[in-house]
Amino acid sequence: MNYLHVGYPKCGSSFLQNAYFTQENGFCNLLIHAPHEFRDFITHDLLISDSMSYSGKMPAITEHSVFKKNIGLSAEDFITAPVDYSLLLDRWTELFPTSKVLIVIRSQPDLIYSWYVQLINAGTSEIFISLLANLCGIVNVVFGADSTMTVSQD
């Protein structure tokens, strides 16, 4: 089986990559477990090349043990790449036309909370409500208070 896990930010991608998409579970995440040439192809060609410079020439996988695994990609880079998302999906489909796709999304409150915990771990001392107020204030400054509205889903 071929697979593609499109890792949206703060949606458990690192957990899936470390606990599920592992060699021990029969997966070959091409960005981690493939030969160096293949990782280069993904990071320097597939994910960032514009249409004029994209080669589309996937390196051969010569390591036979890889073929006994589920081959694919689990990466946050797929959604944050500088290339149009639909173009990336077309490129992936050309390389692996029978891929199974996993996209994990998260509720907004959980997403914001997870981001806040990450900021706390990085050393911020800002209180959550203050942080949200500052973010909303920045948006108001950039777009104008008349053009913005912040709504809680509760």
PDB file of C-alpha atoms in Angstrom, residues 1-3 11 13 16 24 27 31 47 59 63-64 68 74-76 86-87 93 100 114 125 127 129-130 139-140 150:
ATOM      1  CA  MET A   1       0.000   0.000   0.000  1.00  0.00           C
ATOM      2  CA  ASN A   2       1.112   3.547  -0.700  1.00  0.00           C
ATOM      3  CA  TYR A   3       0.035   6.274   1.689  1.00  0.00           C
ATOM      4  CA  CYS A  11      -2.968  17.988  14.521  1.00  0.00           C
ATOM      5  CA  SER A  13       1.476  14.655  13.001  1.00  0.00           C
ATOM      6  CA  LEU A  16       1.614   9.691  14.187  1.00  0.00           C
ATOM      7  CA  GLU A  24       8.333  -1.457  13.215  1.00  0.00           C
ATOM      8  CA  PHE A  27       5.780   1.653   7.132  1.00  0.00           C
ATOM      9  CA  LEU A  31      11.119  11.439   4.227  1.00  0.00           C
ATOM     10  CA  LEU A  47       7.742  19.975  -2.294  1.00  0.00           C
ATOM     11  CA  PRO A  59      14.959   8.113  -7.765  1.00  0.00           C
ATOM     12  CA  GLU A  63      16.765  -1.471  -1.243  1.00  0.00           C
ATOM     13  CA  HIS A  64      14.492  -4.518  -1.541  1.00  0.00           C
ATOM     14  CA  LYS A  68       7.946  -5.202   1.867  1.00  0.00           C
ATOM     15  CA  SER A  74       3.884  11.572   6.468  1.00  0.00           C
ATOM     16  CA  ALA A  75       4.905  15.210   6.568  1.00  0.00           C
ATOM     17  CA  GLU A  76       3.805  18.614   7.748  1.00  0.00           C
ATOM     18  CA  SER A  86      -3.433  20.932  -5.512  1.00  0.00           C
ATOM     19  CA  LEU A  87      -0.245  20.826  -7.607  1.00  0.00           C
ATOM     20  CA  THR A  93      -0.677  11.032  -7.627  1.00  0.00           C
ATOM     21  CA  LYS A 100      -4.448   6.001   0.584  1.00  0.00           C
ATOM     22  CA  SER A 114      -2.145  22.918  21.780  1.00  0.00           C
ATOM     23  CA  SER A 125       4.807  33.549  30.409  1.00  0.00           C
ATOM     24  CA  ILE A 127      -1.588  34.293  30.220  1.00  0.00           C
ATOM     25  CA  ILE A 129      -6.576  35.233  27.644  1.00  0.00           C
ATOM     26  CA  SER A 130      -3.921  37.936  27.316  1.00  0.00           C
ATOM     27  CA  VAL A 139      -5.376  41.453  13.583  1.00  0.00           C
ATOM     28  CA  ASN A 140      -7.373  44.617  14.317  1.00  0.00           C
ATOM     29  CA  THR A 150     -13.645  37.581  16.806  1.00  0.00           C
TER      30      THR A 150
END
